Amino acid sequence: MVQKNDIFTVNKGLAQMLKGGVIMDVVTADHAKIAEDAGAVAVMALERVPADIRASGGVARMSDPELILKIMDSVSIPVMAKCRIGHFVEAQILESLGVDYIDESEVLTPADEAHHINKHLFKVPFVCGCRNLGEALRRVGEGAAMIRTKGEAGTGDVVEAVRHARAVMGDIRHLTTLPDEEIMAFSKDIGAPYELILETRKLGRMPVVNFAAGGIATPADAALMMQLGVDGVFVGSGIFKSGDPAKRAAAIVKATTHYNDPKILAEVSRDLGEPMVGRQISSIPENDLIASRGW
Amino acid sequence: MRIGVLALQGAFIEHIHMLSGMGVETVAVRLPAELGGLDGLIIPGGESTTIGKLAVAYGLIDPLRSFGQNKPIWGTCAGAILLAKEIRQHQPLLGLMDIVVARNAFGRQLDSFVTPLDVPALLFSKANNPPFPAVFIRAPIIDSISGDARVLASLPDGRIVAVRQKHLLATSFHPELTNDNRFHQYFSMMVAGKV
């Protein structure tokens, strides 16, 4: 008989094994091989990278299972795939394919404007986005085994990723300094489950692994997020929208390991070719921002 | 006693916390020079392909091989893969232990599990030796052993999941993800030359 808490142990545990690593968005089996050869710890199988989703507009949905299966066949590292917020049937389909992690992602068009998936009903683990500690712990309360800060996907502008990482870390620092009698009100203010607030306060960190995502395009961006205290990074459009994806991917992997060593960071940042063009977030109309999706 | 934990990628903090909790001095190792002055080393779980590539890129393969000639090394999961002489695909290995390892031997993440495991070698710690809570995550198994490698634990179906060869130790599961520090105690006794 499989115990519910054993499932959470191995699902949270897989995220722990990904720490200090880079998870890369890929849209073909060839991309997946390039990512694995560059040292990615996992790949995210997608039909379009966020920059293309942003450019083409329309409804963004779960990828074709055929594509996901091809990518699963092509690499030995874990394969993740995205479903829409609240679209529990897409999640059921992804689980039946045997993907290693599901990203219930704001990058796709939300299917439910009030509720996320009840992730406790699944055996496959979920990662979800957050902008602050309250949002992160609501997702953990729903069963997420891993969290990532949202940033603003498909822009190549790291400013939102920084804002969200600072917000999460700041909330945790604040929580650890509060007197006991103020914890319940804090929990109410940020809309987070009380038990998870207590656990976070005791640990002095998020109770699950927390990666950064959304706008990371260079080795220096990855190291910046690591120095801000995240456990690892997702890189979406930043690699395969750049001039030399294999070289940039390998450089971001090295920067994520040696994030505290400016000499190594300078070395790996040399001669990487053109970065993704990017789009300054402050130039994007508020309606077109992705990070505000999620409740 | 100073024990290093290879910190290229993966669950190295968990090992460091476990050892620190036992009062052992620990060092995070990312570059060859950081191996100096260590009495033993743990290679943690993570992605073996990533750890192997980073070890090659930063010139750690030969220094790790010479370290392992006479100093204790313990590899958990990905670490066990790196210690192996042979695996079924092409990736960088240290080749220090006479074991053949199969990666992802149980399948994908949906096949990961926790199981109580009998490990007779852990009898040192208590009068009784309860089963060890073994956490298997996309885990490898040890297909076969040779030379003076010996089995420390296998699953009920006979598949080998823990092996010791003199001063080298390989486990395909993750003691660092549990609250049970008996394997860390066992390794620190190996480093002290007591077992």
mmCIF file of N, CA, C and O in Angstrom, chain A residues 91-164:
data_model
loop_
_atom_site.group_PDB
_atom_site.id
_atom_site.type_symbol
_atom_site.label_atom_id
_atom_site.label_comp_id
_atom_site.label_asym_id
_atom_site.label_seq_id
_atom_site.Cartn_x
_atom_site.Cartn_y
_atom_site.Cartn_z
ATOM 1 N N ALA A 91 -3.977 17.799 -16.715
ATOM 2 C CA ALA A 91 -3.049 17.192 -15.749
ATOM 3 C C ALA A 91 -3.201 15.671 -15.714
ATOM 4 O O ALA A 91 -2.211 14.938 -15.638
ATOM 5 N N GLN A 92 -4.452 15.191 -15.786
ATOM 6 C CA GLN A 92 -4.678 13.731 -15.815
ATOM 7 C C GLN A 92 -3.996 13.115 -17.038
ATOM 8 O O GLN A 92 -3.399 12.036 -16.970
ATOM 9 N N ILE A 93 -4.107 13.809 -18.179
ATOM 10 C CA ILE A 93 -3.490 13.303 -19.415
ATOM 11 C C ILE A 93 -1.964 13.268 -19.268
ATOM 12 O O ILE A 93 -1.321 12.271 -19.590
ATOM 13 N N LEU A 94 -1.402 14.345 -18.744
ATOM 14 C CA LEU A 94 0.061 14.388 -18.573
ATOM 15 C C LEU A 94 0.526 13.304 -17.607
ATOM 16 O O LEU A 94 1.557 12.656 -17.828
ATOM 17 N N GLU A 95 -0.250 13.074 -16.541
ATOM 18 C CA GLU A 95 0.130 12.016 -15.596
ATOM 19 C C GLU A 95 0.112 10.654 -16.294
ATOM 20 O O GLU A 95 1.006 9.828 -16.111
ATOM 21 N N SER A 96 -0.902 10.442 -17.142
ATOM 22 C CA SER A 96 -0.997 9.142 -17.816
ATOM 23 C C SER A 96 0.148 8.936 -18.810
ATOM 24 O O SER A 96 0.512 7.804 -19.103
ATOM 25 N N LEU A 97 0.721 10.037 -19.322
ATOM 26 C CA LEU A 97 1.879 9.907 -20.211
ATOM 27 C C LEU A 97 3.132 9.501 -19.429
ATOM 28 O O LEU A 97 4.104 9.032 -20.004
ATOM 29 N N GLY A 98 3.108 9.731 -18.111
ATOM 30 C CA GLY A 98 4.269 9.389 -17.288
ATOM 31 C C GLY A 98 5.298 10.490 -17.181
ATOM 32 O O GLY A 98 6.461 10.214 -16.874
ATOM 33 N N VAL A 99 4.912 11.760 -17.415
ATOM 34 C CA VAL A 99 5.892 12.845 -17.230
ATOM 35 C C VAL A 99 6.347 12.859 -15.764
ATOM 36 O O VAL A 99 5.642 12.367 -14.884
ATOM 37 N N ASP A 100 7.525 13.413 -15.521
ATOM 38 C CA ASP A 100 8.101 13.364 -14.176
ATOM 39 C C ASP A 100 7.619 14.503 -13.283
ATOM 40 O O ASP A 100 7.683 14.394 -12.055
ATOM 41 N N TYR A 101 7.181 15.609 -13.873
ATOM 42 C CA TYR A 101 6.675 16.756 -13.099
ATOM 43 C C TYR A 101 5.678 17.493 -13.986
ATOM 44 O O TYR A 101 5.880 17.573 -15.206
ATOM 45 N N ILE A 102 4.606 18.024 -13.400
ATOM 46 C CA ILE A 102 3.686 18.883 -14.146
ATOM 47 C C ILE A 102 3.840 20.312 -13.633
ATOM 48 O O ILE A 102 3.873 20.538 -12.426
ATOM 49 N N ASP A 103 3.963 21.251 -14.570
ATOM 50 C CA ASP A 103 3.989 22.667 -14.215
ATOM 51 C C ASP A 103 2.588 23.223 -14.479
ATOM 52 O O ASP A 103 2.160 23.308 -15.627
ATOM 53 N N GLU A 104 1.859 23.537 -13.399
ATOM 54 C CA GLU A 104 0.546 24.172 -13.560
ATOM 55 C C GLU A 104 0.857 25.650 -13.770
ATOM 56 O O GLU A 104 1.103 26.384 -12.820
ATOM 57 N N SER A 105 0.859 26.057 -15.061
ATOM 58 C CA SER A 105 1.608 27.264 -15.421
ATOM 59 C C SER A 105 0.764 28.422 -15.922
ATOM 60 O O SER A 105 -0.090 28.261 -16.795
ATOM 61 N N GLU A 106 1.099 29.612 -15.421
ATOM 62 C CA GLU A 106 0.485 30.850 -15.874
ATOM 63 C C GLU A 106 0.908 31.217 -17.290
ATOM 64 O O GLU A 106 0.305 32.106 -17.903
ATOM 65 N N VAL A 107 1.946 30.532 -17.818
ATOM 66 C CA VAL A 107 2.384 30.814 -19.185
ATOM 67 C C VAL A 107 1.310 30.378 -20.182
ATOM 68 O O VAL A 107 1.146 30.966 -21.247
ATOM 69 N N LEU A 108 0.556 29.343 -19.825
ATOM 70 C CA LEU A 108 -0.585 28.937 -20.652
ATOM 71 C C LEU A 108 -1.814 29.744 -20.225
ATOM 72 O O LEU A 108 -1.846 30.337 -19.151
ATOM 73 N N THR A 109 -2.837 29.752 -21.073
ATOM 74 C CA THR A 109 -4.053 30.503 -20.773
ATOM 75 C C THR A 109 -4.830 29.792 -19.655
ATOM 76 O O THR A 109 -5.135 28.612 -19.788
ATOM 77 N N PRO A 110 -5.142 30.489 -18.552
ATOM 78 C CA PRO A 110 -5.829 29.793 -17.444
ATOM 79 C C PRO A 110 -7.174 29.194 -17.874
ATOM 80 O O PRO A 110 -7.900 29.783 -18.674
ATOM 81 N N ALA A 111 -7.483 28.012 -17.306
ATOM 82 C CA ALA A 111 -8.766 27.367 -17.589
ATOM 83 C C ALA A 111 -9.775 27.656 -16.482
ATOM 84 O O ALA A 111 -10.958 27.368 -16.626
ATOM 85 N N ASP A 112 -9.315 28.172 -15.362
ATOM 86 C CA ASP A 112 -10.207 28.447 -14.230
ATOM 87 C C ASP A 112 -9.744 29.758 -13.603
ATOM 88 O O ASP A 112 -8.563 29.907 -13.282
ATOM 89 N N GLU A 113 -10.657 30.709 -13.465
ATOM 90 C CA GLU A 113 -10.260 32.030 -12.969
ATOM 91 C C GLU A 113 -10.355 32.167 -11.463
ATOM 92 O O GLU A 113 -10.145 33.242 -10.914
ATOM 93 N N ALA A 114 -10.694 31.050 -10.762
ATOM 94 C CA ALA A 114 -10.778 31.140 -9.309
ATOM 95 C C ALA A 114 -10.005 30.036 -8.597
ATOM 96 O O ALA A 114 -9.572 30.220 -7.465
ATOM 97 N N HIS A 115 -9.839 28.882 -9.272
ATOM 98 C CA HIS A 115 -9.284 27.720 -8.562
ATOM 99 C C HIS A 115 -8.125 27.080 -9.305
ATOM 100 O O HIS A 115 -8.154 26.972 -10.529
ATOM 101 N N HIS A 116 -7.165 26.647 -8.517
ATOM 102 C CA HIS A 116 -6.090 25.828 -9.082
ATOM 103 C C HIS A 116 -6.471 24.353 -8.948
ATOM 104 O O HIS A 116 -7.483 24.015 -8.329
ATOM 105 N N ILE A 117 -5.645 23.483 -9.521
ATOM 106 C CA ILE A 117 -5.898 22.038 -9.466
ATOM 107 C C ILE A 117 -5.701 21.535 -8.031
ATOM 108 O O ILE A 117 -4.778 21.983 -7.333
ATOM 109 N N ASN A 118 -6.565 20.606 -7.604
ATOM 110 C CA ASN A 118 -6.340 19.914 -6.335
ATOM 111 C C ASN A 118 -5.262 18.861 -6.579
ATOM 112 O O ASN A 118 -5.539 17.740 -7.007
ATOM 113 N N LYS A 119 -4.029 19.254 -6.290
ATOM 114 C CA LYS A 119 -2.887 18.427 -6.672
ATOM 115 C C LYS A 119 -2.699 17.220 -5.749
ATOM 116 O O LYS A 119 -1.945 16.303 -6.066
ATOM 117 N N HIS A 120 -3.436 17.213 -4.614
ATOM 118 C CA HIS A 120 -3.380 16.054 -3.718
ATOM 119 C C HIS A 120 -3.958 14.809 -4.379
ATOM 120 O O HIS A 120 -3.699 13.692 -3.944
ATOM 121 N N LEU A 121 -4.784 14.998 -5.415
ATOM 122 C CA LEU A 121 -5.438 13.849 -6.046
ATOM 123 C C LEU A 121 -4.509 13.101 -7.006
ATOM 124 O O LEU A 121 -4.875 12.071 -7.549
ATOM 125 N N PHE A 122 -3.311 13.649 -7.221
ATOM 126 C CA PHE A 122 -2.399 13.073 -8.210
ATOM 127 C C PHE A 122 -1.206 12.406 -7.541
ATOM 128 O O PHE A 122 -0.819 12.765 -6.428
ATOM 129 N N LYS A 123 -0.635 11.429 -8.260
ATOM 130 C CA LYS A 123 0.614 10.818 -7.788
ATOM 131 C C LYS A 123 1.812 11.575 -8.367
ATOM 132 O O LYS A 123 2.861 11.682 -7.745
ATOM 133 N N VAL A 124 1.649 12.091 -9.586
ATOM 134 C CA VAL A 124 2.729 12.848 -10.222
ATOM 135 C C VAL A 124 2.915 14.175 -9.476
ATOM 136 O O VAL A 124 1.949 14.758 -8.985
ATOM 137 N N PRO A 125 4.159 14.648 -9.320
ATOM 138 C CA PRO A 125 4.370 15.926 -8.624
ATOM 139 C C PRO A 125 4.055 17.150 -9.488
ATOM 140 O O PRO A 125 4.115 17.075 -10.715
ATOM 141 N N PHE A 126 3.744 18.252 -8.806
ATOM 142 C CA PHE A 126 3.459 19.532 -9.471
ATOM 143 C C PHE A 126 4.427 20.608 -9.005
ATOM 144 O O PHE A 126 4.777 20.671 -7.826
ATOM 145 N N VAL A 127 4.785 21.489 -9.952
ATOM 146 C CA VAL A 127 5.465 22.734 -9.607
ATOM 147 C C VAL A 127 4.514 23.867 -9.999
ATOM 148 O O VAL A 127 3.810 23.765 -11.003
ATOM 149 N N CYS A 128 4.465 24.926 -9.172
ATOM 150 C CA CYS A 128 3.577 26.058 -9.459
ATOM 151 C C CYS A 128 4.340 27.372 -9.269
ATOM 152 O O CYS A 128 5.304 27.437 -8.513
ATOM 153 N N GLY A 129 3.854 28.411 -9.927
ATOM 154 C CA GLY A 129 4.484 29.722 -9.846
ATOM 155 C C GLY A 129 3.979 30.521 -8.660
ATOM 156 O O GLY A 129 2.887 30.277 -8.141
ATOM 157 N N CYS A 130 4.788 31.503 -8.217
ATOM 158 C CA CYS A 130 4.339 32.400 -7.145
ATOM 159 C C CYS A 130 4.993 33.762 -7.305
ATOM 160 O O CYS A 130 6.013 33.898 -7.973
ATOM 161 N N ARG A 131 4.363 34.775 -6.705
ATOM 162 C CA ARG A 131 4.950 36.121 -6.669
ATOM 163 C C ARG A 131 5.318 36.530 -5.254
ATOM 164 O O ARG A 131 5.953 37.547 -5.034
ATOM 165 N N ASN A 132 4.825 35.771 -4.276
ATOM 166 C CA ASN A 132 5.106 36.101 -2.875
ATOM 167 C C ASN A 132 4.862 34.853 -2.033
ATOM 168 O O ASN A 132 4.431 33.823 -2.563
ATOM 169 N N LEU A 133 5.131 34.939 -0.737
ATOM 170 C CA LEU A 133 5.036 33.753 0.114
ATOM 171 C C LEU A 133 3.602 33.226 0.226
ATOM 172 O O LEU A 133 3.377 32.013 0.236
ATOM 173 N N GLY A 134 2.625 34.134 0.284
ATOM 174 C CA GLY A 134 1.234 33.697 0.417
ATOM 175 C C GLY A 134 0.820 32.832 -0.760
ATOM 176 O O GLY A 134 0.245 31.755 -0.598
ATOM 177 N N GLU A 135 1.137 33.309 -1.963
ATOM 178 C CA GLU A 135 0.779 32.556 -3.173
ATOM 179 C C GLU A 135 1.506 31.208 -3.186
ATOM 180 O O GLU A 135 0.918 30.173 -3.524
ATOM 181 N N ALA A 136 2.783 31.212 -2.789
ATOM 182 C CA ALA A 136 3.560 29.965 -2.766
ATOM 183 C C ALA A 136 2.919 28.953 -1.816
ATOM 184 O O ALA A 136 2.724 27.786 -2.173
ATOM 185 N N LEU A 137 2.558 29.390 -0.610
ATOM 186 C CA LEU A 137 2.047 28.445 0.382
ATOM 187 C C LEU A 137 0.607 28.012 0.074
ATOM 188 O O LEU A 137 0.187 26.923 0.462
ATOM 189 N N ARG A 138 -0.149 28.859 -0.648
ATOM 190 C CA ARG A 138 -1.470 28.385 -1.110
ATOM 191 C C ARG A 138 -1.280 27.209 -2.068
ATOM 192 O O ARG A 138 -1.994 26.220 -2.002
ATOM 193 N N ARG A 139 -0.282 27.312 -2.959
ATOM 194 C CA ARG A 139 -0.022 26.226 -3.910
ATOM 195 C C ARG A 139 0.468 24.967 -3.171
ATOM 196 O O ARG A 139 0.056 23.856 -3.491
ATOM 197 N N VAL A 140 1.331 25.154 -2.176
ATOM 198 C CA VAL A 140 1.795 23.990 -1.411
ATOM 199 C C VAL A 140 0.603 23.369 -0.680
ATOM 200 O O VAL A 140 0.467 22.146 -0.622
ATOM 201 N N GLY A 141 -0.275 24.209 -0.176
ATOM 202 C CA GLY A 141 -1.488 23.724 0.490
ATOM 203 C C GLY A 141 -2.350 22.881 -0.440
ATOM 204 O O GLY A 141 -3.011 21.932 -0.011
ATOM 205 N N GLU A 142 -2.345 23.228 -1.729
ATOM 206 C CA GLU A 142 -3.099 22.450 -2.723
ATOM 207 C C GLU A 142 -2.354 21.199 -3.165
ATOM 208 O O GLU A 142 -2.874 20.411 -3.954
ATOM 209 N N GLY A 143 -1.091 21.048 -2.694
ATOM 210 C CA GLY A 143 -0.357 19.813 -2.992
ATOM 211 C C GLY A 143 0.887 19.978 -3.856
ATOM 212 O O GLY A 143 1.508 18.975 -4.219
ATOM 213 N N ALA A 144 1.265 21.221 -4.218
ATOM 214 C CA ALA A 144 2.486 21.392 -5.023
ATOM 215 C C ALA A 144 3.704 20.910 -4.232
ATOM 216 O O ALA A 144 3.818 21.176 -3.042
ATOM 217 N N ALA A 145 4.617 20.201 -4.913
ATOM 218 C CA ALA A 145 5.813 19.659 -4.262
ATOM 219 C C ALA A 145 7.040 20.505 -4.562
ATOM 220 O O ALA A 145 8.146 20.213 -4.100
ATOM 221 N N MET A 146 6.842 21.550 -5.374
ATOM 222 C CA MET A 146 7.937 22.439 -5.753
ATOM 223 C C MET A 146 7.311 23.770 -6.150
ATOM 224 O O MET A 146 6.189 23.795 -6.655
ATOM 225 N N ILE A 147 8.058 24.856 -5.922
ATOM 226 C CA ILE A 147 7.574 26.195 -6.253
ATOM 227 C C ILE A 147 8.619 26.878 -7.129
ATOM 228 O O ILE A 147 9.801 26.572 -7.058
ATOM 229 N N ARG A 148 8.149 27.764 -7.993
ATOM 230 C CA ARG A 148 9.095 28.637 -8.706
ATOM 231 C C ARG A 148 8.524 30.039 -8.655
ATOM 232 O O ARG A 148 7.289 30.222 -8.674
ATOM 233 N N THR A 149 9.386 31.023 -8.558
ATOM 234 C CA THR A 149 8.893 32.389 -8.673
ATOM 235 C C THR A 149 8.506 32.601 -10.131
ATOM 236 O O THR A 149 9.071 31.981 -11.029
ATOM 237 N N LYS A 150 7.533 33.461 -10.380
ATOM 238 C CA LYS A 150 6.988 33.555 -11.739
ATOM 239 C C LYS A 150 7.851 34.373 -12.678
ATOM 240 O O LYS A 150 8.035 34.013 -13.839
ATOM 241 N N GLY A 151 8.381 35.495 -12.189
ATOM 242 C CA GLY A 151 9.024 36.408 -13.129
ATOM 243 C C GLY A 151 8.018 36.801 -14.195
ATOM 244 O O GLY A 151 6.805 36.722 -13.983
ATOM 245 N N GLU A 152 8.513 37.210 -15.357
ATOM 246 C CA GLU A 152 7.607 37.490 -16.471
ATOM 247 C C GLU A 152 8.152 36.733 -17.681
ATOM 248 O O GLU A 152 9.138 37.139 -18.301
ATOM 249 N N ALA A 153 7.490 35.591 -17.970
ATOM 250 C CA ALA A 153 8.016 34.656 -18.962
ATOM 251 C C ALA A 153 8.075 35.256 -20.360
ATOM 252 O O ALA A 153 7.230 36.063 -20.745
ATOM 253 N N GLY A 154 9.077 34.858 -21.127
ATOM 254 C CA GLY A 154 9.171 35.221 -22.539
ATOM 255 C C GLY A 154 9.636 36.644 -22.789
ATOM 256 O O GLY A 154 9.481 37.151 -23.892
ATOM 257 N N THR A 155 10.211 37.286 -21.772
ATOM 258 C CA THR A 155 10.660 38.674 -21.966
ATOM 259 C C THR A 155 12.180 38.793 -22.026
ATOM 260 O O THR A 155 12.705 39.740 -22.621
ATOM 261 N N GLY A 156 12.903 37.878 -21.381
ATOM 262 C CA GLY A 156 14.345 38.050 -21.263
ATOM 263 C C GLY A 156 14.707 39.215 -20.354
ATOM 264 O O GLY A 156 15.849 39.644 -20.294
ATOM 265 N N ASP A 157 13.729 39.722 -19.604
ATOM 266 C CA ASP A 157 13.946 40.814 -18.646
ATOM 267 C C ASP A 157 13.807 40.218 -17.241
ATOM 268 O O ASP A 157 12.736 39.715 -16.870
ATOM 269 N N VAL A 158 14.897 40.274 -16.474
ATOM 270 C CA VAL A 158 14.944 39.537 -15.202
ATOM 271 C C VAL A 158 14.270 40.297 -14.049
ATOM 272 O O VAL A 158 14.113 39.770 -12.949
ATOM 273 N N VAL A 159 13.798 41.515 -14.322
ATOM 274 C CA VAL A 159 13.365 42.392 -13.227
ATOM 275 C C VAL A 159 12.212 41.800 -12.395
ATOM 276 O O VAL A 159 12.191 41.932 -11.167
ATOM 277 N N GLU A 160 11.265 41.125 -13.043
ATOM 278 C CA GLU A 160 10.142 40.562 -12.271
ATOM 279 C C GLU A 160 10.584 39.341 -11.466
ATOM 280 O O GLU A 160 10.088 39.102 -10.373
ATOM 281 N N ALA A 161 11.498 38.541 -12.034
ATOM 282 C CA ALA A 161 12.022 37.387 -11.293
ATOM 283 C C ALA A 161 12.695 37.870 -10.004
ATOM 284 O O ALA A 161 12.529 37.277 -8.934
ATOM 285 N N VAL A 162 13.421 38.969 -10.112
ATOM 286 C CA VAL A 162 14.073 39.546 -8.939
ATOM 287 C C VAL A 162 13.025 40.044 -7.940
ATOM 288 O O VAL A 162 13.095 39.782 -6.741
ATOM 289 N N ARG A 163 12.008 40.736 -8.454
ATOM 290 C CA ARG A 163 10.965 41.275 -7.576
ATOM 291 C C ARG A 163 10.299 40.124 -6.785
ATOM 292 O O ARG A 163 10.122 40.208 -5.573
ATOM 293 N N HIS A 164 9.965 39.042 -7.501
ATOM 294 C CA HIS A 164 9.251 37.942 -6.842
ATOM 295 C C HIS A 164 10.152 37.191 -5.857
ATOM 296 O O HIS A 164 9.708 36.790 -4.780
#
